[in-house]
């Protein structure tokens, strides 16, 4: 399947560049998604972050080299991208349970972490309802926050609660475009920074044609087609949608993820639903 082929090509690129600084933008390009989507999608598919996968693959190869050559630990550390032998030794011991200096000894137990390979299969999953919306260009205005990818679903609800106490919503109601298809409070998920850290920018915002007030910033979106998924209930429904988007819908849909931030749309409590908007293109 095309999706599995793209992901396997991305893994092959990583495998061939393990002894270099990996260009995650190029990995995302091969996978036909943004760096942000790559960063968030990988743990849903594999239960491990992409940076941790790369670390384990490098340390697997380093262990093989220690057992089959007389390379010095300092040279091995530099070869696999560590700034010092001490940093390499800490990471090696964390994974293998032994120091690099002991890895050459006969009988030492080491761990091998094989390359990932993706395949797609249908296992009777529940249907996933969506609609397509084509919107002209628009802008959002909001407050930017940096969020760690691994903790996003625990961190973001607290951010919204704090924003309410700080009067952010009152600012929003003065500038929002109430007649826009994306009415309501929006969480824009943007700007993954993979390779430097595991964070992204989360923008608590509304659609607006105004200039941003002091302390808030503006983000422009071009015209695009969006796949829209409904989640009943509170923010926990959005979290489940993210997982199903990456593990079920994208592999089977015939669409690829566009190079635009995704949007969480939070509607009034009486509507008892929220939405996830993801820009897409035909695969």
PDB file of C-alpha atoms in Angstrom:
ATOM      1  CA  UNK A   1       0.000   0.000   0.000  1.00  0.00           C
ATOM      2  CA  UNK A   2       1.186   3.521  -0.802  1.00  0.00           C
ATOM      3  CA  UNK A   3       1.161   4.726   2.822  1.00  0.00           C
ATOM      4  CA  UNK A   4       3.209   1.761   4.039  1.00  0.00           C
ATOM      5  CA  UNK A   5       5.636   2.211   1.142  1.00  0.00           C
ATOM      6  CA  UNK A   6       6.188   5.865   2.050  1.00  0.00           C
ATOM      7  CA  UNK A   7       6.813   5.058   5.707  1.00  0.00           C
ATOM      8  CA  UNK A   8       9.216   2.249   4.823  1.00  0.00           C
ATOM      9  CA  UNK A   9      11.107   4.567   2.484  1.00  0.00           C
ATOM     10  CA  UNK A  10      11.371   7.073   5.340  1.00  0.00           C
ATOM     11  CA  UNK A  11      12.751   4.348   7.614  1.00  0.00           C
ATOM     12  CA  UNK A  12      15.255   3.363   4.917  1.00  0.00           C
ATOM     13  CA  UNK A  13      16.429   6.990   4.721  1.00  0.00           C
ATOM     14  CA  UNK A  14      16.946   7.082   8.489  1.00  0.00           C
ATOM     15  CA  UNK A  15      18.813   3.762   8.405  1.00  0.00           C
ATOM     16  CA  UNK A  16      21.214   5.032   5.747  1.00  0.00           C
ATOM     17  CA  UNK A  17      21.931   8.237   7.697  1.00  0.00           C
ATOM     18  CA  UNK A  18      22.357   6.915  11.249  1.00  0.00           C
ATOM     19  CA  UNK A  19      25.973   8.086  11.349  1.00  0.00           C
ATOM     20  CA  UNK A  20      25.037  11.625  10.279  1.00  0.00           C
ATOM     21  CA  UNK A  21      22.813  14.441  11.510  1.00  0.00           C
ATOM     22  CA  UNK A  22      19.454  13.203  10.259  1.00  0.00           C
ATOM     23  CA  UNK A  23      17.471  15.722   8.234  1.00  0.00           C
ATOM     24  CA  UNK A  24      14.004  15.204   9.697  1.00  0.00           C
ATOM     25  CA  UNK A  25      12.494  17.569   7.148  1.00  0.00           C
ATOM     26  CA  UNK A  26      13.678  15.172   4.457  1.00  0.00           C
ATOM     27  CA  UNK A  27      12.293  12.189   6.397  1.00  0.00           C
ATOM     28  CA  UNK A  28       8.916  13.943   6.601  1.00  0.00           C
ATOM     29  CA  UNK A  29       9.044  14.784   2.893  1.00  0.00           C
ATOM     30  CA  UNK A  30       9.606  11.114   2.042  1.00  0.00           C
ATOM     31  CA  UNK A  31       6.692  10.155   4.311  1.00  0.00           C
ATOM     32  CA  UNK A  32       4.543  12.858   2.615  1.00  0.00           C
ATOM     33  CA  UNK A  33       3.742  14.777   5.762  1.00  0.00           C
ATOM     34  CA  UNK A  34       5.033  17.732   7.765  1.00  0.00           C
ATOM     35  CA  UNK A  35       7.738  17.374  10.419  1.00  0.00           C
ATOM     36  CA  UNK A  36       5.046  18.135  12.991  1.00  0.00           C
ATOM     37  CA  UNK A  37       2.833  15.262  11.815  1.00  0.00           C
ATOM     38  CA  UNK A  38       5.833  12.929  11.602  1.00  0.00           C
ATOM     39  CA  UNK A  39       6.812  13.828  15.143  1.00  0.00           C
ATOM     40  CA  UNK A  40       3.312  13.171  16.506  1.00  0.00           C
ATOM     41  CA  UNK A  41       2.411  10.221  14.285  1.00  0.00           C
ATOM     42  CA  UNK A  42       5.424   8.035  15.023  1.00  0.00           C
ATOM     43  CA  UNK A  43       4.678   7.313  18.716  1.00  0.00           C
ATOM     44  CA  UNK A  44       1.046   6.470  17.906  1.00  0.00           C
ATOM     45  CA  UNK A  45       2.228   3.894  15.369  1.00  0.00           C
ATOM     46  CA  UNK A  46       5.181   2.446  17.290  1.00  0.00           C
ATOM     47  CA  UNK A  47       4.853   3.348  21.008  1.00  0.00           C
ATOM     48  CA  UNK A  48       8.254   5.049  20.856  1.00  0.00           C
ATOM     49  CA  UNK A  49       9.272   8.551  19.778  1.00  0.00           C
ATOM     50  CA  UNK A  50      11.235   8.918  16.572  1.00  0.00           C
ATOM     51  CA  UNK A  51      14.267  10.336  18.382  1.00  0.00           C
ATOM     52  CA  UNK A  52      14.258   7.370  20.776  1.00  0.00           C
ATOM     53  CA  UNK A  53      14.018   4.963  17.848  1.00  0.00           C
ATOM     54  CA  UNK A  54      17.043   6.604  16.234  1.00  0.00           C
ATOM     55  CA  UNK A  55      18.938   6.471  19.529  1.00  0.00           C
ATOM     56  CA  UNK A  56      18.241   2.742  19.922  1.00  0.00           C
ATOM     57  CA  UNK A  57      19.243   1.962  16.348  1.00  0.00           C
ATOM     58  CA  UNK A  58      22.529   3.842  16.761  1.00  0.00           C
ATOM     59  CA  UNK A  59      23.332   2.082  20.016  1.00  0.00           C
ATOM     60  CA  UNK A  60      22.505  -1.286  18.439  1.00  0.00           C
ATOM     61  CA  UNK A  61      25.032  -0.643  15.671  1.00  0.00           C
ATOM     62  CA  UNK A  62      27.557   0.715  18.173  1.00  0.00           C
ATOM     63  CA  UNK A  63      27.362  -2.517  20.180  1.00  0.00           C
ATOM     64  CA  UNK A  64      27.995  -4.563  17.035  1.00  0.00           C
ATOM     65  CA  UNK A  65      31.059  -2.458  16.251  1.00  0.00           C
ATOM     66  CA  UNK A  66      32.435  -2.861  19.764  1.00  0.00           C
ATOM     67  CA  UNK A  67      32.167  -6.621  19.489  1.00  0.00           C
ATOM     68  CA  UNK A  68      33.664  -6.838  16.010  1.00  0.00           C
ATOM     69  CA  UNK A  69      36.409  -4.201  15.896  1.00  0.00           C
ATOM     70  CA  UNK A  70      39.018  -2.493  18.041  1.00  0.00           C
ATOM     71  CA  UNK A  71      37.506   0.990  17.591  1.00  0.00           C
ATOM     72  CA  UNK A  72      38.029   3.303  20.557  1.00  0.00           C
ATOM     73  CA  UNK A  73      35.014   4.356  22.607  1.00  0.00           C
ATOM     74  CA  UNK A  74      35.780   8.045  21.993  1.00  0.00           C
ATOM     75  CA  UNK A  75      35.772   7.475  18.233  1.00  0.00           C
ATOM     76  CA  UNK A  76      32.564   5.464  18.453  1.00  0.00           C
ATOM     77  CA  UNK A  77      30.888   8.237  20.448  1.00  0.00           C
ATOM     78  CA  UNK A  78      31.747  10.815  17.791  1.00  0.00           C
ATOM     79  CA  UNK A  79      30.737   8.465  14.988  1.00  0.00           C
ATOM     80  CA  UNK A  80      27.212   8.117  16.378  1.00  0.00           C
ATOM     81  CA  UNK A  81      26.677  11.790  17.145  1.00  0.00           C
ATOM     82  CA  UNK A  82      27.513  12.049  20.852  1.00  0.00           C
ATOM     83  CA  UNK A  83      29.282  15.137  22.117  1.00  0.00           C
ATOM     84  CA  UNK A  84      31.483  13.241  24.565  1.00  0.00           C
ATOM     85  CA  UNK A  85      32.478   9.666  25.523  1.00  0.00           C
ATOM     86  CA  UNK A  86      30.706  10.225  28.852  1.00  0.00           C
ATOM     87  CA  UNK A  87      27.380  11.023  27.171  1.00  0.00           C
ATOM     88  CA  UNK A  88      27.779   7.990  24.914  1.00  0.00           C
ATOM     89  CA  UNK A  89      28.616   5.734  27.872  1.00  0.00           C
ATOM     90  CA  UNK A  90      25.537   6.895  29.818  1.00  0.00           C
ATOM     91  CA  UNK A  91      23.256   6.278  26.857  1.00  0.00           C
ATOM     92  CA  UNK A  92      24.888   2.924  26.045  1.00  0.00           C
ATOM     93  CA  UNK A  93      24.538   1.726  29.630  1.00  0.00           C
ATOM     94  CA  UNK A  94      20.923   2.882  29.797  1.00  0.00           C
ATOM     95  CA  UNK A  95      20.016   0.708  26.823  1.00  0.00           C
ATOM     96  CA  UNK A  96      22.320  -2.272  27.146  1.00  0.00           C
ATOM     97  CA  UNK A  97      22.716  -2.445  30.918  1.00  0.00           C
ATOM     98  CA  UNK A  98      26.496  -2.474  30.673  1.00  0.00           C
ATOM     99  CA  UNK A  99      29.305  -0.055  29.885  1.00  0.00           C
ATOM    100  CA  UNK A 100      30.869   0.077  26.415  1.00  0.00           C
ATOM    101  CA  UNK A 101      34.160  -1.105  27.905  1.00  0.00           C
ATOM    102  CA  UNK A 102      32.449  -4.339  28.983  1.00  0.00           C
ATOM    103  CA  UNK A 103      30.676  -4.986  25.691  1.00  0.00           C
ATOM    104  CA  UNK A 104      33.732  -6.687  24.180  1.00  0.00           C
ATOM    105  CA  UNK A 105      33.903  -9.329  26.902  1.00  0.00           C
ATOM    106  CA  UNK A 106      32.663 -12.788  25.961  1.00  0.00           C
ATOM    107  CA  UNK A 107      29.255 -13.603  27.411  1.00  0.00           C
ATOM    108  CA  UNK A 108      28.157  -9.983  27.872  1.00  0.00           C
ATOM    109  CA  UNK A 109      24.422  -9.626  27.216  1.00  0.00           C
ATOM    110  CA  UNK A 110      23.516  -6.818  24.815  1.00  0.00           C
ATOM    111  CA  UNK A 111      20.266  -5.666  23.229  1.00  0.00           C
ATOM    112  CA  UNK A 112      19.550  -5.506  19.507  1.00  0.00           C
ATOM    113  CA  UNK A 113      16.845  -3.111  18.306  1.00  0.00           C
ATOM    114  CA  UNK A 114      15.922  -3.992  14.699  1.00  0.00           C
ATOM    115  CA  UNK A 115      14.816  -1.487  12.038  1.00  0.00           C
ATOM    116  CA  UNK A 116      11.092  -0.796  11.876  1.00  0.00           C
ATOM    117  CA  UNK A 117       9.041  -1.956   8.921  1.00  0.00           C
ATOM    118  CA  UNK A 118       5.457  -0.825   8.310  1.00  0.00           C
ATOM    119  CA  UNK A 119       2.589  -2.760   6.815  1.00  0.00           C
ATOM    120  CA  UNK A 120      -1.113  -2.013   6.708  1.00  0.00           C
ATOM    121  CA  UNK A 121      -3.913  -4.412   7.567  1.00  0.00           C
ATOM    122  CA  UNK A 122      -7.590  -4.014   8.432  1.00  0.00           C
ATOM    123  CA  UNK A 123      -8.607  -5.638  11.701  1.00  0.00           C
ATOM    124  CA  UNK A 124     -12.300  -4.860  11.969  1.00  0.00           C
ATOM    125  CA  UNK A 125     -11.844  -1.399  13.472  1.00  0.00           C
ATOM    126  CA  UNK A 126     -14.888   0.781  14.067  1.00  0.00           C
ATOM    127  CA  UNK A 127     -15.948   3.139  11.301  1.00  0.00           C
ATOM    128  CA  UNK A 128     -14.509   6.634  11.417  1.00  0.00           C
ATOM    129  CA  UNK A 129     -16.869   9.354  10.214  1.00  0.00           C
ATOM    130  CA  UNK A 130     -15.469  12.468   8.579  1.00  0.00           C
ATOM    131  CA  UNK A 131     -16.401  15.214   6.163  1.00  0.00           C
ATOM    132  CA  UNK A 132     -14.341  17.319   3.782  1.00  0.00           C
ATOM    133  CA  UNK A 133     -14.422  21.112   3.969  1.00  0.00           C
ATOM    134  CA  UNK A 134     -12.727  23.441   1.471  1.00  0.00           C
ATOM    135  CA  UNK A 135     -11.998  26.820   3.040  1.00  0.00           C
ATOM    136  CA  UNK A 136     -10.542  30.010   1.551  1.00  0.00           C
ATOM    137  CA  UNK A 137      -7.544  31.603   3.236  1.00  0.00           C
ATOM    138  CA  UNK A 138      -8.084  32.736   6.834  1.00  0.00           C
ATOM    139  CA  UNK A 139      -6.107  33.875   9.883  1.00  0.00           C
ATOM    140  CA  UNK A 140      -6.143  32.999  13.570  1.00  0.00           C
ATOM    141  CA  UNK A 141      -5.089  35.173  16.490  1.00  0.00           C
ATOM    142  CA  UNK A 142      -4.016  33.658  19.760  1.00  0.00           C
ATOM    143  CA  UNK A 143      -1.466  32.909  22.454  1.00  0.00           C
ATOM    144  CA  UNK A 144       1.492  30.665  21.640  1.00  0.00           C
ATOM    145  CA  UNK A 145       2.662  27.989  24.059  1.00  0.00           C
ATOM    146  CA  UNK A 146       5.422  25.396  23.661  1.00  0.00           C
ATOM    147  CA  UNK A 147       4.256  21.865  24.455  1.00  0.00           C
ATOM    148  CA  UNK A 148       6.242  18.653  24.782  1.00  0.00           C
ATOM    149  CA  UNK A 149       4.852  16.077  22.371  1.00  0.00           C
ATOM    150  CA  UNK A 150       4.922  13.178  24.845  1.00  0.00           C
ATOM    151  CA  UNK A 151       2.927  15.142  27.463  1.00  0.00           C
ATOM    152  CA  UNK A 152       0.579  17.050  25.167  1.00  0.00           C
ATOM    153  CA  UNK A 153      -2.686  15.391  26.177  1.00  0.00           C
ATOM    154  CA  UNK A 154      -1.926  15.947  29.849  1.00  0.00           C
ATOM    155  CA  UNK A 155      -0.569  19.484  29.430  1.00  0.00           C
ATOM    156  CA  UNK A 156      -3.036  21.139  27.062  1.00  0.00           C
ATOM    157  CA  UNK A 157      -6.210  20.941  29.249  1.00  0.00           C
ATOM    158  CA  UNK A 158      -4.321  22.716  32.041  1.00  0.00           C
ATOM    159  CA  UNK A 159      -3.271  25.428  29.619  1.00  0.00           C
ATOM    160  CA  UNK A 160      -6.887  26.078  28.655  1.00  0.00           C
ATOM    161  CA  UNK A 161      -7.921  26.240  32.313  1.00  0.00           C
ATOM    162  CA  UNK A 162      -5.155  28.749  33.032  1.00  0.00           C
ATOM    163  CA  UNK A 163      -6.105  30.803  29.956  1.00  0.00           C
ATOM    164  CA  UNK A 164      -9.686  31.124  31.210  1.00  0.00           C
ATOM    165  CA  UNK A 165      -8.424  32.454  34.523  1.00  0.00           C
ATOM    166  CA  UNK A 166      -6.171  34.957  32.775  1.00  0.00           C
ATOM    167  CA  UNK A 167      -9.019  36.499  30.784  1.00  0.00           C
ATOM    168  CA  UNK A 168      -7.829  35.210  27.395  1.00  0.00           C
ATOM    169  CA  UNK A 169     -11.332  34.233  26.305  1.00  0.00           C
ATOM    170  CA  UNK A 170     -12.624  37.761  26.913  1.00  0.00           C
ATOM    171  CA  UNK A 171      -9.985  39.003  24.478  1.00  0.00           C
ATOM    172  CA  UNK A 172     -11.047  36.373  21.970  1.00  0.00           C
ATOM    173  CA  UNK A 173     -14.725  37.386  22.019  1.00  0.00           C
ATOM    174  CA  UNK A 174     -13.769  40.932  21.074  1.00  0.00           C
ATOM    175  CA  UNK A 175     -11.959  39.906  17.886  1.00  0.00           C
ATOM    176  CA  UNK A 176     -13.364  36.554  16.715  1.00  0.00           C
ATOM    177  CA  UNK A 177     -15.159  36.024  13.405  1.00  0.00           C
ATOM    178  CA  UNK A 178     -18.396  34.518  14.678  1.00  0.00           C
ATOM    179  CA  UNK A 179     -19.724  33.684  11.209  1.00  0.00           C
ATOM    180  CA  UNK A 180     -16.662  31.718  10.059  1.00  0.00           C
ATOM    181  CA  UNK A 181     -17.024  27.924   9.508  1.00  0.00           C
ATOM    182  CA  UNK A 182     -14.295  27.507  12.136  1.00  0.00           C
ATOM    183  CA  UNK A 183     -16.187  29.424  14.808  1.00  0.00           C
ATOM    184  CA  UNK A 184     -15.317  28.598  18.388  1.00  0.00           C
ATOM    185  CA  UNK A 185     -12.101  28.242  20.368  1.00  0.00           C
ATOM    186  CA  UNK A 186      -9.237  26.669  18.417  1.00  0.00           C
ATOM    187  CA  UNK A 187      -6.110  24.834  19.413  1.00  0.00           C
ATOM    188  CA  UNK A 188      -3.688  25.123  16.500  1.00  0.00           C
ATOM    189  CA  UNK A 189      -0.965  22.452  16.573  1.00  0.00           C
ATOM    190  CA  UNK A 190       2.035  23.779  14.677  1.00  0.00           C
ATOM    191  CA  UNK A 191       5.762  23.950  14.183  1.00  0.00           C
ATOM    192  CA  UNK A 192       7.253  20.657  15.255  1.00  0.00           C
ATOM    193  CA  UNK A 193      10.974  21.090  15.904  1.00  0.00           C
ATOM    194  CA  UNK A 194      12.181  17.534  15.524  1.00  0.00           C
ATOM    195  CA  UNK A 195      15.893  16.912  15.689  1.00  0.00           C
ATOM    196  CA  UNK A 196      16.324  19.750  18.188  1.00  0.00           C
ATOM    197  CA  UNK A 197      13.668  18.746  20.695  1.00  0.00           C
ATOM    198  CA  UNK A 198      10.325  16.961  20.962  1.00  0.00           C
ATOM    199  CA  UNK A 199       8.221  20.114  21.253  1.00  0.00           C
ATOM    200  CA  UNK A 200       5.668  21.919  19.118  1.00  0.00           C
ATOM    201  CA  UNK A 201       3.866  25.242  19.261  1.00  0.00           C
ATOM    202  CA  UNK A 202       0.256  25.144  20.449  1.00  0.00           C
ATOM    203  CA  UNK A 203      -1.774  28.278  19.680  1.00  0.00           C
ATOM    204  CA  UNK A 204      -4.902  28.910  21.759  1.00  0.00           C
ATOM    205  CA  UNK A 205      -6.796  31.041  19.267  1.00  0.00           C
ATOM    206  CA  UNK A 206      -9.848  32.119  17.269  1.00  0.00           C
ATOM    207  CA  UNK A 207     -10.386  32.921  13.601  1.00  0.00           C
ATOM    208  CA  UNK A 208     -10.126  36.692  13.224  1.00  0.00           C
ATOM    209  CA  UNK A 209      -9.607  39.366  10.598  1.00  0.00           C
ATOM    210  CA  UNK A 210      -8.349  41.896  13.164  1.00  0.00           C
ATOM    211  CA  UNK A 211      -4.817  42.945  14.003  1.00  0.00           C
ATOM    212  CA  UNK A 212      -3.540  40.966  17.005  1.00  0.00           C
ATOM    213  CA  UNK A 213      -3.824  42.751  20.367  1.00  0.00           C
ATOM    214  CA  UNK A 214      -0.698  43.155  22.487  1.00  0.00           C
ATOM    215  CA  UNK A 215       0.557  39.816  23.753  1.00  0.00           C
ATOM    216  CA  UNK A 216      -1.165  37.794  21.019  1.00  0.00           C
ATOM    217  CA  UNK A 217       0.105  36.710  17.609  1.00  0.00           C
ATOM    218  CA  UNK A 218      -1.373  36.058  14.165  1.00  0.00           C
ATOM    219  CA  UNK A 219      -1.075  32.915  12.030  1.00  0.00           C
ATOM    220  CA  UNK A 220      -2.175  32.843   8.394  1.00  0.00           C
ATOM    221  CA  UNK A 221      -3.609  29.798   6.620  1.00  0.00           C
ATOM    222  CA  UNK A 222      -3.855  29.460   2.839  1.00  0.00           C
ATOM    223  CA  UNK A 223      -6.892  28.039   1.074  1.00  0.00           C
ATOM    224  CA  UNK A 224      -7.000  24.286   1.679  1.00  0.00           C
ATOM    225  CA  UNK A 225      -9.129  21.170   1.938  1.00  0.00           C
ATOM    226  CA  UNK A 226      -9.701  19.865   5.451  1.00  0.00           C
ATOM    227  CA  UNK A 227     -10.785  16.474   6.745  1.00  0.00           C
ATOM    228  CA  UNK A 228     -13.023  17.095   9.764  1.00  0.00           C
ATOM    229  CA  UNK A 229     -13.614  14.508  12.487  1.00  0.00           C
ATOM    230  CA  UNK A 230     -16.167  14.852  15.294  1.00  0.00           C
ATOM    231  CA  UNK A 231     -15.460  13.825  18.871  1.00  0.00           C
ATOM    232  CA  UNK A 232     -18.271  13.537  21.394  1.00  0.00           C
ATOM    233  CA  UNK A 233     -17.720  14.961  24.862  1.00  0.00           C
ATOM    234  CA  UNK A 234     -14.630  16.666  26.265  1.00  0.00           C
ATOM    235  CA  UNK A 235     -10.938  16.922  25.321  1.00  0.00           C
ATOM    236  CA  UNK A 236     -10.395  13.184  25.849  1.00  0.00           C
ATOM    237  CA  UNK A 237     -12.390  12.605  22.667  1.00  0.00           C
ATOM    238  CA  UNK A 238      -9.910  14.753  20.725  1.00  0.00           C
ATOM    239  CA  UNK A 239      -7.029  12.666  22.085  1.00  0.00           C
ATOM    240  CA  UNK A 240      -8.648   9.486  20.788  1.00  0.00           C
ATOM    241  CA  UNK A 241      -9.218  11.121  17.391  1.00  0.00           C
ATOM    242  CA  UNK A 242      -5.506  11.909  17.056  1.00  0.00           C
ATOM    243  CA  UNK A 243      -4.633   8.263  17.594  1.00  0.00           C
ATOM    244  CA  UNK A 244      -7.229   6.978  15.138  1.00  0.00           C
ATOM    245  CA  UNK A 245      -6.261   9.617  12.567  1.00  0.00           C
ATOM    246  CA  UNK A 246      -2.711   8.288  12.365  1.00  0.00           C
ATOM    247  CA  UNK A 247      -3.279   4.582  12.914  1.00  0.00           C
ATOM    248  CA  UNK A 248      -6.530   4.051  10.978  1.00  0.00           C
ATOM    249  CA  UNK A 249      -7.661   6.916   8.760  1.00  0.00           C
ATOM    250  CA  UNK A 250      -4.442   8.074   7.075  1.00  0.00           C
ATOM    251  CA  UNK A 251      -3.303   4.545   6.058  1.00  0.00           C
ATOM    252  CA  UNK A 252      -6.702   3.699   4.524  1.00  0.00           C
ATOM    253  CA  UNK A 253      -8.078   7.017   3.283  1.00  0.00           C
ATOM    254  CA  UNK A 254      -6.254   7.705   0.038  1.00  0.00           C
ATOM    255  CA  UNK A 255      -5.324  11.144   1.398  1.00  0.00           C
ATOM    256  CA  UNK A 256      -1.976  12.495   2.563  1.00  0.00           C
ATOM    257  CA  UNK A 257      -1.480  15.047   5.324  1.00  0.00           C
ATOM    258  CA  UNK A 258      -0.870  18.554   3.989  1.00  0.00           C
ATOM    259  CA  UNK A 259       1.958  20.786   5.187  1.00  0.00           C
ATOM    260  CA  UNK A 260      -0.312  22.835   7.438  1.00  0.00           C
ATOM    261  CA  UNK A 261      -0.962  22.905  11.175  1.00  0.00           C
ATOM    262  CA  UNK A 262      -3.841  20.772  12.444  1.00  0.00           C
ATOM    263  CA  UNK A 263      -6.644  22.456  14.386  1.00  0.00           C
ATOM    264  CA  UNK A 264      -8.572  21.270  17.431  1.00  0.00           C
ATOM    265  CA  UNK A 265     -11.964  23.005  17.452  1.00  0.00           C
ATOM    266  CA  UNK A 266     -13.699  23.309  20.834  1.00  0.00           C
ATOM    267  CA  UNK A 267     -17.427  24.054  20.642  1.00  0.00           C
ATOM    268  CA  UNK A 268     -19.792  25.267  23.401  1.00  0.00           C
ATOM    269  CA  UNK A 269     -20.609  22.617  26.047  1.00  0.00           C
ATOM    270  CA  UNK A 270     -24.279  22.465  25.007  1.00  0.00           C
ATOM    271  CA  UNK A 271     -23.250  21.078  21.611  1.00  0.00           C
ATOM    272  CA  UNK A 272     -21.516  18.137  23.336  1.00  0.00           C
ATOM    273  CA  UNK A 273     -18.882  17.715  20.650  1.00  0.00           C
ATOM    274  CA  UNK A 274     -15.520  18.966  19.501  1.00  0.00           C
ATOM    275  CA  UNK A 275     -13.753  18.579  16.169  1.00  0.00           C
ATOM    276  CA  UNK A 276     -10.318  17.840  14.754  1.00  0.00           C
ATOM    277  CA  UNK A 277      -9.527  19.621  11.460  1.00  0.00           C
ATOM    278  CA  UNK A 278      -6.605  18.253   9.448  1.00  0.00           C
ATOM    279  CA  UNK A 279      -5.537  19.704   6.095  1.00  0.00           C
ATOM    280  CA  UNK A 280      -5.210  17.007   3.439  1.00  0.00           C
ATOM    281  CA  UNK A 281      -4.323  16.460  -0.195  1.00  0.00           C
ATOM    282  CA  UNK A 282      -5.107  13.554  -2.477  1.00  0.00           C
ATOM    283  CA  UNK A 283      -2.354  10.953  -2.121  1.00  0.00           C
TER     284      UNK A 283
END
